[in-house]
Short mmCIF file of C-alpha atoms and ligand atoms in Angstrom, two decimals:
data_model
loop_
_atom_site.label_atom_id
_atom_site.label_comp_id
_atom_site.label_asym_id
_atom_site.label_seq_id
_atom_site.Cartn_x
_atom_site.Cartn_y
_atom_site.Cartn_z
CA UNK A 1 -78.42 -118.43 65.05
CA UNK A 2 -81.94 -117.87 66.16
CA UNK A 3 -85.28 -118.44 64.22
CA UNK A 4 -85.96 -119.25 60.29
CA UNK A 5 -87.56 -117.03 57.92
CA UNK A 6 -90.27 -119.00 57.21
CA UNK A 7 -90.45 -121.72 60.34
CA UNK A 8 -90.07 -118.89 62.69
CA UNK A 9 -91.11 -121.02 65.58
CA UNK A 10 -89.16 -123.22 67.75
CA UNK A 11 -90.78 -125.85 68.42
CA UNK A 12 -92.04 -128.04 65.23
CA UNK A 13 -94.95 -130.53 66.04
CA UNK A 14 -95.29 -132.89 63.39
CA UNK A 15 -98.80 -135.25 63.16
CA UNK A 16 -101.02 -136.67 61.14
CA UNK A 17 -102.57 -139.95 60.06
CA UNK A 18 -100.82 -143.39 60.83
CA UNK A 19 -98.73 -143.54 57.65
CA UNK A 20 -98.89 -140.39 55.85
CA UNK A 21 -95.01 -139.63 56.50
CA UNK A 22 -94.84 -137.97 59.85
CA UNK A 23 -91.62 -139.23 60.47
CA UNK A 24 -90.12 -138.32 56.85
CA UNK A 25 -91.27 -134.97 56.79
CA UNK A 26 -90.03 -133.89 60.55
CA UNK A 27 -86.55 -135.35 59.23
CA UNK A 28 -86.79 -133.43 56.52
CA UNK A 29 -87.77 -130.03 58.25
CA UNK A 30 -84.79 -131.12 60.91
CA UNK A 31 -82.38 -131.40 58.16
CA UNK A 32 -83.73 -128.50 56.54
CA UNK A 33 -83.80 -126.09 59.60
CA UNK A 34 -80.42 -127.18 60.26
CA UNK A 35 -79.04 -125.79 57.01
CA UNK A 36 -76.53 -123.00 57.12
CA UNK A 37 -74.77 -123.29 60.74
CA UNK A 38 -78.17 -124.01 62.74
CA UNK A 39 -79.18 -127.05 65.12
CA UNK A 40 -82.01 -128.53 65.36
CA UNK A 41 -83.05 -131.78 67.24
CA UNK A 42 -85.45 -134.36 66.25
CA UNK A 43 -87.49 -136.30 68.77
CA UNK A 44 -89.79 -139.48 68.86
CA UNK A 45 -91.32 -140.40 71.58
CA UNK A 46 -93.40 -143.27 70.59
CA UNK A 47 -90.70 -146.19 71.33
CA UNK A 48 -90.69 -147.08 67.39
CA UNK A 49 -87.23 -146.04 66.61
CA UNK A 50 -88.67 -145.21 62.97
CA UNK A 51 -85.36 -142.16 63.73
CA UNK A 52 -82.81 -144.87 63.19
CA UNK A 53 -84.60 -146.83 60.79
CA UNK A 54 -85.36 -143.90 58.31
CA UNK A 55 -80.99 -142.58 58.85
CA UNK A 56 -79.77 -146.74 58.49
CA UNK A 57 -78.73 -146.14 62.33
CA UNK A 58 -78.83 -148.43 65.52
CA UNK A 59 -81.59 -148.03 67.86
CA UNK A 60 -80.86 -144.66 69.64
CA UNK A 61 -80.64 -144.41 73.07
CA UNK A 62 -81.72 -142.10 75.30
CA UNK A 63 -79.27 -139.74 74.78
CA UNK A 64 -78.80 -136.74 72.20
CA UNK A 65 -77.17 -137.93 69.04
CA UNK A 66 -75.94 -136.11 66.37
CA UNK A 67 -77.17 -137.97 63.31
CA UNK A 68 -76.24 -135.75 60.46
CA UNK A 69 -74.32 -132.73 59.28
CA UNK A 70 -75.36 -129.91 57.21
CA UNK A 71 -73.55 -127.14 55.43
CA UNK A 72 -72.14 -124.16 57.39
CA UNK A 73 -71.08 -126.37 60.30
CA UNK A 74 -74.87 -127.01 61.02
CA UNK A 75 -76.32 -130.79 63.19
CA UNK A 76 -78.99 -132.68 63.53
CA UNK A 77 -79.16 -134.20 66.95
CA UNK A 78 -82.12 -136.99 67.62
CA UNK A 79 -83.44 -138.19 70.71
CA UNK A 80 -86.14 -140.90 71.42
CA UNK A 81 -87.90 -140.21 74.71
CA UNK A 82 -88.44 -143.32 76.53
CA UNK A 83 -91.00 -142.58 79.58
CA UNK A 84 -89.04 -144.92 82.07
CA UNK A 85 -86.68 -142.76 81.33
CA UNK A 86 -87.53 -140.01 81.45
CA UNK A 87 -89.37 -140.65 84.57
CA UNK A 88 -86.31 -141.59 86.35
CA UNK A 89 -84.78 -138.33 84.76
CA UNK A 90 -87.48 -136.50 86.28
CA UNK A 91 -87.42 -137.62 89.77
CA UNK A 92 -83.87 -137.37 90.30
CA UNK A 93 -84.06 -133.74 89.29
CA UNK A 94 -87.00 -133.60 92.32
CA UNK A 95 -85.75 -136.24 94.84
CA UNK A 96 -81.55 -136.78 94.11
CA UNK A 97 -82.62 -140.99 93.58
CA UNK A 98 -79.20 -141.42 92.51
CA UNK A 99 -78.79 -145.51 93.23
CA UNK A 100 -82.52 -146.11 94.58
CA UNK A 101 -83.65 -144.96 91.12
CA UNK A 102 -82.29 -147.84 89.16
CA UNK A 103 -83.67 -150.01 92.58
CA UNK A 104 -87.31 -148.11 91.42
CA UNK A 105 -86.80 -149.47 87.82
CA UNK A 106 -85.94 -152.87 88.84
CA UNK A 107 -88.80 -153.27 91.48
CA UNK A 108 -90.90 -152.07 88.49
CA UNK A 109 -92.17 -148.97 90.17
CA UNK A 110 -91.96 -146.70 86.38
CA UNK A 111 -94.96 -149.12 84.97
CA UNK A 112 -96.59 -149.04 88.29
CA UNK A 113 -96.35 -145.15 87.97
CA UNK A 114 -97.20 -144.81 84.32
CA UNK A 115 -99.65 -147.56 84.36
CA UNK A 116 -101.55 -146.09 87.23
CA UNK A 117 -101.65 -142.17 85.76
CA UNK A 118 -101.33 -142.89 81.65
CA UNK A 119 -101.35 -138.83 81.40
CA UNK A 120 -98.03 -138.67 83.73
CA UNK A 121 -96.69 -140.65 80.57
CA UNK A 122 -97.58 -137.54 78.50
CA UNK A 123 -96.22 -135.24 80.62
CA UNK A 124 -93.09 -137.15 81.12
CA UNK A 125 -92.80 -137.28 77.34
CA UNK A 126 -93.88 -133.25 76.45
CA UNK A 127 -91.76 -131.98 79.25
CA UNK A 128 -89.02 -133.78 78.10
CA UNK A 129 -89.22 -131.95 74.92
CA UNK A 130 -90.01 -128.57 76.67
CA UNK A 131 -86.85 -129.25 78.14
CA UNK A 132 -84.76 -129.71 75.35
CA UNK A 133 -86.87 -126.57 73.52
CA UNK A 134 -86.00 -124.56 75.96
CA UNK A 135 -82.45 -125.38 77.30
CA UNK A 136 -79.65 -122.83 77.51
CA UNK A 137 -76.50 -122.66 77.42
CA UNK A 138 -73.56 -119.87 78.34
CA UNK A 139 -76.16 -117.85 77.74
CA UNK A 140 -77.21 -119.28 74.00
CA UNK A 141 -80.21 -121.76 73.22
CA UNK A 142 -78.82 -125.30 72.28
CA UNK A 143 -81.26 -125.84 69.61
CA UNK A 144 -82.55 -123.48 67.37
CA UNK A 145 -85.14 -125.75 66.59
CA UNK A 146 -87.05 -128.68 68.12
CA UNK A 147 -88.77 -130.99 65.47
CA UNK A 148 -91.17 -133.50 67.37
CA UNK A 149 -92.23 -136.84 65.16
CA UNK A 150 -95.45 -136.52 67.34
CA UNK A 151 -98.31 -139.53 68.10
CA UNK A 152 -100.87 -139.98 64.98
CA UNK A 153 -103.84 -137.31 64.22
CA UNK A 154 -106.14 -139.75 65.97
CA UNK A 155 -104.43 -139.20 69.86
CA UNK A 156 -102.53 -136.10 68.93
CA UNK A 157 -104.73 -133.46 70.57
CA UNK A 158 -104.97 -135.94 74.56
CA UNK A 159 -101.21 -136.08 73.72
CA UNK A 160 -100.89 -132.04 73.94
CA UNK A 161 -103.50 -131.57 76.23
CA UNK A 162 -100.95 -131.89 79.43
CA UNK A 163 -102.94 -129.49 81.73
CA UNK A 164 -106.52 -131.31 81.72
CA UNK A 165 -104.96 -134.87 81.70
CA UNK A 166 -102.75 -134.25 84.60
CA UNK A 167 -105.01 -131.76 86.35
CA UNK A 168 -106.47 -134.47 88.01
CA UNK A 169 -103.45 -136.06 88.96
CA UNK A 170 -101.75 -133.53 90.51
CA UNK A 171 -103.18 -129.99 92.02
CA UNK A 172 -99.84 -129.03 93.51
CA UNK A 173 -96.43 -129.69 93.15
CA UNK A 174 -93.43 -130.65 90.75
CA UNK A 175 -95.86 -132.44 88.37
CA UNK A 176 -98.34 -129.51 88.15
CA UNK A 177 -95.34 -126.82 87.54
CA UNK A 178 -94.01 -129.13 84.58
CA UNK A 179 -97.59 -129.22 83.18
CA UNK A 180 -98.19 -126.13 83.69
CA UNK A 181 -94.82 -125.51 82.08
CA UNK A 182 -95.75 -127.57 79.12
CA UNK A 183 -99.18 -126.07 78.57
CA UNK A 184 -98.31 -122.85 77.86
CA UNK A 185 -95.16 -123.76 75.81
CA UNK A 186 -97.65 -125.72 73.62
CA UNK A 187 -99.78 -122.51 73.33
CA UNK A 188 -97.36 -120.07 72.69
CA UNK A 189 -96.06 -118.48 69.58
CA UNK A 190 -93.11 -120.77 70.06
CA UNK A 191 -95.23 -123.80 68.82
CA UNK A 192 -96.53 -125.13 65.85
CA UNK A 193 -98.14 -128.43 64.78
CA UNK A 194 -98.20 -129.31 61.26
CA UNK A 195 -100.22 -131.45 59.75
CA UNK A 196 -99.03 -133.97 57.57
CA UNK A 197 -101.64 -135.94 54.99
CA UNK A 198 -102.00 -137.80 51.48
CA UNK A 199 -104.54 -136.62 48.87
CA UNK A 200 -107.03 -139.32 50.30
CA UNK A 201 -110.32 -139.61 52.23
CA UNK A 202 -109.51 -141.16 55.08
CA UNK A 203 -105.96 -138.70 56.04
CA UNK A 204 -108.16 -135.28 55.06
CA UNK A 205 -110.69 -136.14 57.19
CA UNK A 206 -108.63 -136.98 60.61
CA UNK A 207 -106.18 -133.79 59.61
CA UNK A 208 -109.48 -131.86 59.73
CA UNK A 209 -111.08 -133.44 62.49
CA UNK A 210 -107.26 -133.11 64.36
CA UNK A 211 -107.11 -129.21 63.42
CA UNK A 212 -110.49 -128.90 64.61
CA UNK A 213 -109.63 -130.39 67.91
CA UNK A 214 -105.93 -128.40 68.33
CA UNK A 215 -108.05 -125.31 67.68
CA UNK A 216 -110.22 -125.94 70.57
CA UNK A 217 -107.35 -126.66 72.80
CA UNK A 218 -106.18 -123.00 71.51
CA UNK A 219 -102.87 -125.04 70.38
CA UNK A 220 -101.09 -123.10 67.47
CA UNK A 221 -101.79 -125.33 64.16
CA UNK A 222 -98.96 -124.60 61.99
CA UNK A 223 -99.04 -126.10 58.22
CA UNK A 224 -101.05 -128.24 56.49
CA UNK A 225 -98.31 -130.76 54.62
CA UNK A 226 -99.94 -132.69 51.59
CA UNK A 227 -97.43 -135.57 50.87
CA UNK A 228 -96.89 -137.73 48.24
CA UNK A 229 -99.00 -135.51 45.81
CA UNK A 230 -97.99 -136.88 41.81
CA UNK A 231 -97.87 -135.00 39.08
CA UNK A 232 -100.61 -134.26 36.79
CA UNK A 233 -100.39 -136.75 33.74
CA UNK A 234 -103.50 -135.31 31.49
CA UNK A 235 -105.97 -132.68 32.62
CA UNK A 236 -109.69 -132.24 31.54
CA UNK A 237 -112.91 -134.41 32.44
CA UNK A 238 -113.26 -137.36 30.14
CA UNK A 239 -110.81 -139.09 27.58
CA UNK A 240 -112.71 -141.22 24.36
CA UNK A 241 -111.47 -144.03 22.96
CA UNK A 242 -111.29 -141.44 19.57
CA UNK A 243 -109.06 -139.17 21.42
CA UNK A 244 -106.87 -142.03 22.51
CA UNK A 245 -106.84 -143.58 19.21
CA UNK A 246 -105.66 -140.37 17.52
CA UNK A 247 -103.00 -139.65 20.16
CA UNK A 248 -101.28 -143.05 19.51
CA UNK A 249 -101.83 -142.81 16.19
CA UNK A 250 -99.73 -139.73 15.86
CA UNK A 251 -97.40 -140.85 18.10
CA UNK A 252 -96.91 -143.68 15.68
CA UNK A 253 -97.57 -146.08 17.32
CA UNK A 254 -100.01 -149.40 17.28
CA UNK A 255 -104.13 -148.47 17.80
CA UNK A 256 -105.59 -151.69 18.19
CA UNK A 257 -108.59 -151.86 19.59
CA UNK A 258 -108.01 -153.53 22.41
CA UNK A 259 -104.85 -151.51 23.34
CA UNK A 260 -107.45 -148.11 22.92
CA UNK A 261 -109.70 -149.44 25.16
CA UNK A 262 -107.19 -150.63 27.77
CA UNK A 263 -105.40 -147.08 27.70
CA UNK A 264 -109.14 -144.91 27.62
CA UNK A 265 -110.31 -147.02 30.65
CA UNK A 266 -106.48 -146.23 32.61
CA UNK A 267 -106.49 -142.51 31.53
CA UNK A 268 -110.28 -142.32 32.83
CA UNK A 269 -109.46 -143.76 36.44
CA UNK A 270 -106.14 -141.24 36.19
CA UNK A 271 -108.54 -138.44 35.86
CA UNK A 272 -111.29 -139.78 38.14
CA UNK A 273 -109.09 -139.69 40.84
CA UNK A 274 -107.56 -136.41 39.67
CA UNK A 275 -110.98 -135.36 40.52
CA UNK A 276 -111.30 -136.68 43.56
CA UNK A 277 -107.61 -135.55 44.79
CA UNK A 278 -108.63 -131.92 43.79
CA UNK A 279 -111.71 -131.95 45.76
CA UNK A 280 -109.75 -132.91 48.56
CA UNK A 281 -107.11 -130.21 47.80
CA UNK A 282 -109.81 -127.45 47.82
CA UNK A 283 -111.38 -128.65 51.42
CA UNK A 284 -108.17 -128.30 52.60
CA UNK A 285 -107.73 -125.23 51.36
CA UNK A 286 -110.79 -123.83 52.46
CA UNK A 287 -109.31 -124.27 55.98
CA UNK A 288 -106.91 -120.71 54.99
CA UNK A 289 -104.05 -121.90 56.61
CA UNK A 290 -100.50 -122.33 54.89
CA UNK A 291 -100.26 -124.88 52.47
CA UNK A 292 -96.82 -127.01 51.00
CA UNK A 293 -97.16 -129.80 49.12
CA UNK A 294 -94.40 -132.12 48.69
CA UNK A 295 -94.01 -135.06 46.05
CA UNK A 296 -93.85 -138.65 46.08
CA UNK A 297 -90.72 -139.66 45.91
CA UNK A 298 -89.97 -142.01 42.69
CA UNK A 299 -86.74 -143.86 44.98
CA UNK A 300 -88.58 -143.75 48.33
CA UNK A 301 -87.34 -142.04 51.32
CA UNK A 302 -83.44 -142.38 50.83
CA UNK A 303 -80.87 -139.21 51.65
CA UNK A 304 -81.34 -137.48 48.89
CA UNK A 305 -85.01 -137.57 48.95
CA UNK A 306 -85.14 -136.35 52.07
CA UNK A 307 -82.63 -133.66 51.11
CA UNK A 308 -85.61 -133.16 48.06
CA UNK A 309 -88.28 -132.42 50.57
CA UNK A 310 -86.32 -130.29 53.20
CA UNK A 311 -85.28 -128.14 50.43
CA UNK A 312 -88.95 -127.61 49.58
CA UNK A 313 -90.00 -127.27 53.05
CA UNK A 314 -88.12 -124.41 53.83
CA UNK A 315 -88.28 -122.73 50.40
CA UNK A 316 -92.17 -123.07 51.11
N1 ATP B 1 -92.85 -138.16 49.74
C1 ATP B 1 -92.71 -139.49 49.76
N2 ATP B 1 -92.38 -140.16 48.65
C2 ATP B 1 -92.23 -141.51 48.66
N3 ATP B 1 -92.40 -142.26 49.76
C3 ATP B 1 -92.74 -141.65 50.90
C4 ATP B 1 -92.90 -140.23 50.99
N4 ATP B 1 -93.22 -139.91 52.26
C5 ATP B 1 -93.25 -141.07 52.95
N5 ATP B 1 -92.96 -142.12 52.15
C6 ATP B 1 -92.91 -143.54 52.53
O1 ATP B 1 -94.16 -143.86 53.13
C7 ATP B 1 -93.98 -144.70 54.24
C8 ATP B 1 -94.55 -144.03 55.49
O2 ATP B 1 -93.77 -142.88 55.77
P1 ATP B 1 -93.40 -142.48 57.27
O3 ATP B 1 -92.82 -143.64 57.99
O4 ATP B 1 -92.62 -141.23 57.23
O5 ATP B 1 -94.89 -142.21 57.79
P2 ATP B 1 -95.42 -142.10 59.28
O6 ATP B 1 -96.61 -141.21 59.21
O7 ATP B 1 -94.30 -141.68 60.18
O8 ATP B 1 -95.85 -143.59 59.59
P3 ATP B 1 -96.24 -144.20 61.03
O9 ATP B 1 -97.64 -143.72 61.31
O10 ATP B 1 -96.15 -145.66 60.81
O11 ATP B 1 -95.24 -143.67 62.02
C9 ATP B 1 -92.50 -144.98 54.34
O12 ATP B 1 -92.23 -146.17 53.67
C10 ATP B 1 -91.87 -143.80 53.61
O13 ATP B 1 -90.62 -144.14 53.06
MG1 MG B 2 -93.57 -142.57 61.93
#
């Protein structure tokens, strides 16, 4: 089916600050990029299962599993990496293990490995998803898109940054091919990673420390994905307690004075933070990369809200 109009790459790095909806908003882009006969595949790789917990599903295993449908005959297939794993994946591909890999898992040789070299982890983990980015079959790419639910802002950029972190490890062989491999997936044109934040201090401030850092690495950053935005309820500076007292009073209803002063001093913190949540809005705008903002959801993160923000993903 090949790429989307407006998500033209293939693979679809999601980040951003513990809590700011990583994992919604990569569902939502895999649903979304799935629309209309596509496939896309969704991957964690952080051992939290927040997949199943956001679709109501059973912890998945490793294995690709279609988790939902979409029209024109289109899937969404989701896959949590597990290192062990994939490490066993890995050297069987290498070294045919067959049998005397499952003997390697039992002697505990995996958290020998990974505990020894933490970046092998990494490279375990982002070659898996290379993998799956790049896989073929008959001819035709299996996914169309790869949508990675991707470590927090904070360890994002040591998470991508294969090459250096394994450089040490290994100067020759398998493991340097598959970082190698990784590397330059991560800084083609086939990447993107998309920040995800909330109109707060704290989230603006790691997104732009974390596109600051991907920039360095010369790592594509994709979009910058303000979440949970609300609607504005009054605009201007300042409300008075006159202004409040004539609104209610039109709108027939009681003006005590303790009712005016409770709704002034609400409307006042509504706009302060109005302020503030602009302020934020225009740093990240200064950055001049694309911008979508998506809402917060009044019912949470059910089906249809996530239907809500994949619509206005990929209209954006
Ligand atoms: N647009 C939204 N509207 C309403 N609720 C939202 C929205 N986006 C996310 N949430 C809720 O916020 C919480 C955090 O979202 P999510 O789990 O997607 O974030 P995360 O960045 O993946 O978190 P973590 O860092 O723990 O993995 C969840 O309860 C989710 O349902
Ligand atoms: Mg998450």
């Amino acid at each position: 089916m090949g790429e989307h109009r407006n998500w033209p790459e293939r693979l679809h790095v999601v980040t951003g600050k513990g809590g700011t909806g990583k994992t919604s908003v990569a569902a939502a882009l895999a649903l979304g990029l799935a629309a209309g006969g596509r496939r896309t595949l969704l991957v964690e790789v952080e051992g939290r299962q927040g997949i199943a917990q956001l679709f109501g599903l059973d912890p998945l295993p490793y294995a690709e599993k279609r988790i939902a449908t979409t029209t024109g005959g289109g899937e969404v297939r989701a896959l949590a990496v597990d290192p062990e794993e994939a490490l066993l994946e890995y050297l069987d591909m290498f070294y045919k293990l067959g049998a005397a890999g499952r003997a390697l898992r039992k002697v505990g040789a995996i958290d020998f490995a990974t505990t020894i070299a933490p970046g092998l982890r990494d490279v375990l983990l982002t070659g898996k998803v290379k993998e799956a980015t790049t896989r073929s079959e008959n001819g035709r790419r299996v996914y169309d898109a790869v949508i990675l639910d991707a470590p927090p802002t904070g360890r994002v950029g040591r998470f991508l940054n294969v090459t250096a972190e394994t450089a040490r490890l290994a100067k020759m062989g398998p493991i340097k091919t598959q970082s190698d491999g990784v590397a330059s997936l991560l800084r083609s044109p086939m990447t993107a990673v998309h920040v995800v934040t909330l109109l707060e201090e704290m989230p603006v401030q790691e997104s732009l420390d974390a596109i600051t850092d991907l920039t360095a690495l010369n790592i594509p950053v994709g979009r910058i994905i303000v979440n949970g935005a609300r609607p504005a309820l009054l605009t201007g500076g300042k409300v008075t307690k006159a202004e409040v007292k004539r609104g209610l009073t039109a709108a027939g209803l009681p003006a005590s004075a303790a009712a005016v002063s409770q709704l002034t001093v609400q409307a006042q913190a509504h706009l302060t933070r109005r302020e503030l949540e602009e302020s934020l809005r225009i740093e990240l705008a200064e950055l001049n990369r694309p911008m979508v903002e998506l809402p917060l959801l009044p019912d949470g993160v059910n089906m249809s809200g996530l239907q809500d923000l994949a619509g206005r993903l990929l209209r954006a």
